Short mmCIF file of C-alpha atoms in Angstrom, two decimals:
data_model
loop_
_atom_site.label_atom_id
_atom_site.label_comp_id
_atom_site.label_asym_id
_atom_site.label_seq_id
_atom_site.Cartn_x
_atom_site.Cartn_y
_atom_site.Cartn_z
CA UNK L 200 -21.00 -32.25 -22.91
CA UNK L 201 -21.38 -28.69 -23.76
CA UNK L 202 -23.77 -28.29 -20.69
CA UNK L 203 -21.29 -29.96 -18.40
CA UNK L 204 -18.54 -27.63 -19.58
CA UNK L 205 -20.77 -24.52 -19.11
CA UNK L 206 -21.46 -25.74 -15.53
CA UNK L 207 -17.62 -26.22 -14.84
CA UNK L 208 -16.94 -22.81 -16.25
CA UNK L 209 -19.69 -21.14 -14.11
CA UNK L 210 -18.44 -22.97 -11.02
CA UNK L 211 -14.78 -21.98 -11.72
CA UNK L 212 -15.71 -18.27 -12.32
CA UNK L 213 -17.70 -18.41 -9.07
CA UNK L 214 -14.67 -19.73 -7.00
CA UNK L 215 -12.38 -17.09 -8.59
CA UNK L 216 -14.94 -14.26 -7.65
CA UNK L 217 -15.01 -15.71 -4.04
CA UNK L 218 -11.23 -15.56 -4.08
CA UNK L 219 -11.31 -12.00 -5.26
CA UNK L 220 -14.12 -11.13 -2.64
CA UNK L 221 -11.92 -12.64 0.15
CA UNK L 222 -9.03 -10.24 -0.81
CA UNK L 223 -11.28 -7.54 -0.56
CA UNK L 224 -12.48 -8.69 2.91
CA UNK L 225 -8.97 -8.85 4.05
CA UNK L 226 -8.33 -5.27 2.70
CA UNK L 227 -11.30 -3.76 4.89
CA UNK L 228 -10.04 -5.90 7.88
CA UNK L 229 -6.54 -4.44 7.55
CA UNK L 230 -8.05 -0.87 6.94
CA UNK L 231 -10.20 -1.12 10.08
CA UNK L 232 -7.38 -2.48 12.29
CA UNK L 233 -5.22 0.37 11.26
CA UNK L 234 -7.93 2.96 11.95
CA UNK L 235 -8.80 1.31 15.41
CA UNK L 236 -5.23 1.31 16.40
CA UNK L 237 -4.51 4.91 15.58
CA UNK L 238 -8.01 5.95 17.09
CA UNK L 239 -6.86 4.09 20.39
CA UNK L 240 -3.67 6.14 20.53
CA UNK L 241 -5.55 9.42 20.06
CA UNK L 242 -8.18 8.27 22.68
CA UNK L 243 -5.23 7.85 25.02
CA UNK L 244 -4.25 11.32 24.37
CA UNK L 245 -7.81 12.56 25.05
CA UNK L 246 -8.03 10.75 28.35
CA UNK L 247 -4.52 12.21 29.47
CA UNK L 248 -5.84 15.69 28.40
CA UNK L 249 -8.83 15.36 30.41
CA UNK L 250 -7.19 13.88 33.67
CA UNK L 251 -3.63 15.34 33.73
CA UNK L 252 -4.53 18.93 32.77
CA UNK L 253 -4.00 21.54 35.46
CA UNK L 254 -4.23 25.16 35.46
CA UNK L 255 -4.81 28.22 37.64
CA UNK L 256 -8.53 28.64 38.15
CA UNK L 257 -10.07 31.96 37.92
CA UNK L 258 -13.54 33.13 38.15
CA UNK L 259 -13.49 35.39 35.15
CA UNK L 260 -16.04 34.64 32.33
CA UNK L 261 -13.37 34.22 29.63
CA UNK L 262 -11.64 31.48 31.55
CA UNK L 263 -14.88 29.72 32.19
CA UNK L 264 -15.63 29.71 28.55
CA UNK L 265 -12.21 28.45 27.51
CA UNK L 266 -12.36 25.89 30.21
CA UNK L 267 -15.73 24.66 29.23
CA UNK L 268 -14.83 24.56 25.32
CA UNK L 269 -11.65 22.54 26.06
CA UNK L 270 -13.48 19.91 28.11
CA UNK L 271 -16.12 19.71 25.52
CA UNK L 272 -13.80 19.11 22.61
CA UNK L 273 -11.73 16.63 24.48
CA UNK L 274 -14.74 14.53 25.52
CA UNK L 275 -16.01 14.72 22.00
CA UNK L 276 -12.57 13.39 20.96
CA UNK L 277 -12.59 10.71 23.40
CA UNK L 278 -15.99 9.58 22.45
CA UNK L 279 -15.50 9.56 18.64
CA UNK L 280 -12.20 7.76 18.85
CA UNK L 281 -13.79 5.27 21.25
CA UNK L 282 -16.52 4.90 18.66
CA UNK L 283 -14.06 4.27 15.99
CA UNK L 284 -12.35 1.54 17.88
CA UNK L 285 -15.52 -0.19 18.85
CA UNK L 286 -16.94 0.10 15.32
CA UNK L 287 -13.73 -1.27 13.74
CA UNK L 288 -13.59 -4.21 16.16
CA UNK L 289 -17.35 -5.21 15.75
CA UNK L 290 -17.52 -4.95 11.98
CA UNK L 291 -14.11 -7.09 11.65
CA UNK L 292 -15.48 -9.73 14.16
CA UNK L 293 -18.98 -10.07 12.72
CA UNK L 294 -18.26 -9.63 9.06
CA UNK L 295 -15.31 -12.05 9.12
CA UNK L 296 -17.58 -14.65 11.01
CA UNK L 297 -20.36 -14.17 8.45
CA UNK L 298 -17.95 -14.67 5.66
CA UNK L 299 -16.32 -17.94 6.98
CA UNK L 300 -19.55 -19.47 8.65
CA UNK L 301 -22.33 -18.13 6.72
CA UNK L 302 -24.50 -19.76 3.89
CA UNK L 303 -23.91 -19.25 0.11
CA UNK L 304 -23.23 -15.72 -0.91
CA UNK L 305 -22.15 -14.68 2.68
CA UNK L 306 -18.68 -13.36 1.49
CA UNK L 307 -20.38 -11.00 -0.80
CA UNK L 308 -22.74 -9.64 1.87
CA UNK L 309 -20.04 -9.30 4.38
CA UNK L 310 -17.85 -7.18 1.93
CA UNK L 311 -20.65 -5.03 0.76
CA UNK L 312 -21.49 -4.40 4.60
CA UNK L 313 -18.04 -3.39 5.36
CA UNK L 314 -17.91 -1.26 2.43
CA UNK L 315 -21.12 0.54 3.31
CA UNK L 316 -20.16 0.92 7.10
CA UNK L 317 -16.53 2.24 6.31
CA UNK L 318 -17.86 5.85 5.91
CA UNK L 319 -19.05 5.95 9.62
CA UNK L 320 -15.85 4.87 10.68
CA UNK L 321 -13.81 7.47 8.81
CA UNK L 322 -16.11 10.15 9.78
CA UNK L 323 -15.69 9.24 13.50
CA UNK L 324 -11.89 9.22 13.04
CA UNK L 325 -11.79 12.57 11.44
CA UNK L 326 -14.25 13.86 14.11
CA UNK L 327 -11.93 12.50 16.88
CA UNK L 328 -8.60 14.05 15.34
CA UNK L 329 -10.28 17.39 14.61
CA UNK L 330 -11.95 17.59 18.33
CA UNK L 331 -8.59 16.91 19.60
CA UNK L 332 -6.70 19.64 17.85
CA UNK L 333 -9.49 22.03 18.70
CA UNK L 334 -9.17 21.20 22.44
CA UNK L 335 -5.28 21.90 22.07
CA UNK L 336 -6.09 25.30 20.85
CA UNK L 337 -8.36 26.06 24.03
CA UNK L 338 -5.80 24.45 26.06
CA UNK L 339 -3.10 26.74 24.75
CA UNK L 340 -5.11 29.94 25.72
CA UNK L 341 -5.68 28.56 29.30
CA UNK L 342 -1.87 27.65 29.95
CA UNK L 343 0.01 30.06 27.86
CA UNK L 344 0.35 33.80 27.52
CA UNK L 345 -1.51 35.70 24.88
CA UNK L 346 1.40 35.78 22.37
CA UNK L 347 2.53 32.28 22.96
CA UNK L 348 -1.01 30.90 22.56
CA UNK L 349 -1.49 32.92 19.48
CA UNK L 350 1.81 31.43 17.84
CA UNK L 351 0.69 27.85 19.10
CA UNK L 352 -3.02 28.30 17.64
CA UNK L 353 -1.50 29.45 14.42
CA UNK L 354 0.80 26.18 14.13
CA UNK L 355 -2.30 23.90 15.06
CA UNK L 356 -4.49 25.66 12.60
CA UNK L 357 -1.73 25.26 9.74
CA UNK L 358 -1.06 21.55 10.71
CA UNK L 359 -4.72 20.85 10.66
CA UNK L 360 -4.98 22.48 7.39
CA UNK L 361 -2.14 20.79 5.79
CA UNK L 362 -3.56 17.28 7.09
CA UNK L 363 -6.87 18.30 5.54
CA UNK L 364 -5.50 19.20 2.12
CA UNK L 365 -3.22 16.15 2.07
CA UNK L 366 -6.11 13.86 2.74
CA UNK L 367 -8.27 15.52 0.24
CA UNK L 368 -5.48 15.43 -2.51
CA UNK L 369 -4.73 11.71 -1.74
CA UNK L 370 -8.29 10.60 -1.63
CA UNK L 371 -8.78 12.43 -5.24
CA UNK L 372 -5.44 11.07 -6.60
CA UNK L 373 -6.65 7.32 -5.73
CA UNK L 374 -10.31 7.60 -6.42
CA UNK L 375 -11.94 5.46 -9.05
CA UNK L 376 -15.48 4.55 -10.28
CA UNK L 377 -17.04 1.93 -7.93
CA UNK L 378 -18.82 0.28 -11.02
CA UNK L 379 -15.33 -0.67 -12.28
CA UNK L 380 -14.71 -2.97 -9.09
CA UNK L 381 -18.13 -4.82 -9.56
CA UNK L 382 -17.01 -8.53 -9.88
CA UNK L 383 -20.51 -9.92 -9.82
CA UNK L 384 -21.77 -7.90 -12.73
CA UNK L 385 -18.75 -8.88 -14.80
CA UNK L 386 -19.22 -12.54 -14.05
CA UNK L 387 -22.94 -12.46 -14.79
CA UNK L 388 -22.31 -10.58 -18.14
CA UNK L 389 -19.63 -13.20 -19.00
CA UNK L 390 -21.84 -16.05 -18.22
CA UNK L 391 -24.85 -14.66 -20.35
CA UNK L 392 -22.47 -14.56 -23.45
CA UNK L 393 -21.76 -18.26 -23.15
CA UNK L 394 -23.90 -19.95 -25.77
CA UNK L 395 -26.40 -22.61 -24.61
CA UNK L 396 -26.07 -26.07 -25.85
CA UNK L 397 -28.46 -27.55 -28.25
CA UNK L 398 -30.88 -29.72 -26.78
CA UNK L 399 -32.37 -32.99 -28.15
CA UNK L 400 -35.54 -31.51 -28.93
CA UNK L 401 -33.88 -28.68 -30.92
CA UNK L 402 -31.78 -31.18 -32.91
CA UNK L 403 -34.96 -33.27 -33.69
CA UNK L 404 -36.78 -30.12 -34.94
CA UNK L 405 -34.00 -29.14 -37.09
CA UNK L 406 -33.96 -32.63 -38.75
CA UNK L 407 -37.61 -32.54 -39.23
CA UNK L 408 -37.19 -29.02 -41.14
CA UNK L 409 -34.60 -30.65 -43.38
CA UNK L 410 -36.87 -33.35 -44.54
CA UNK L 411 -39.69 -31.08 -45.19
CA UNK L 412 -37.30 -29.33 -47.33
#
């Protein structure tokens, strides 16, 4: 009876752990979907900056350097944002497919994989945004006068700095230790504390000891 109760308790704990992992999987899907949407918008801005940008061409070295840097950073922003969009879509599709159709333990494997790969997506998004802002700086010096370009550059740099500080402050405020969210370790430790039921052999051994006494 105790052995059956222990098996029932273990299966119930495992089912609850899978439900918690499923919530974590949905959380990663929502985060990747949000990043993919925003990256697609930034990629559209980068494409517009590459196609619709026109200015008076001059053969001076200064203009050539500014033009080269402008196109380099706009292209880098486009590539980074497209990588973010593609990576978010691929992770969501394959991880969800593994979690729903894979063998036993696939939910944990899918969640851990998305958790490990999320850093690359975040870095790509940050790189795309930073490159787009940097391209705007060089575009301002190509299109505007020196005084107007200086003011615009100051505004862009200040806005980028405020965005960086806000992101860093928010990440620090909502940070936590990763080991506090480990569900599998908690379940294993809990199951290990469950007393093992007495077997028939142990019961007979204890009866023989009493007779000897």
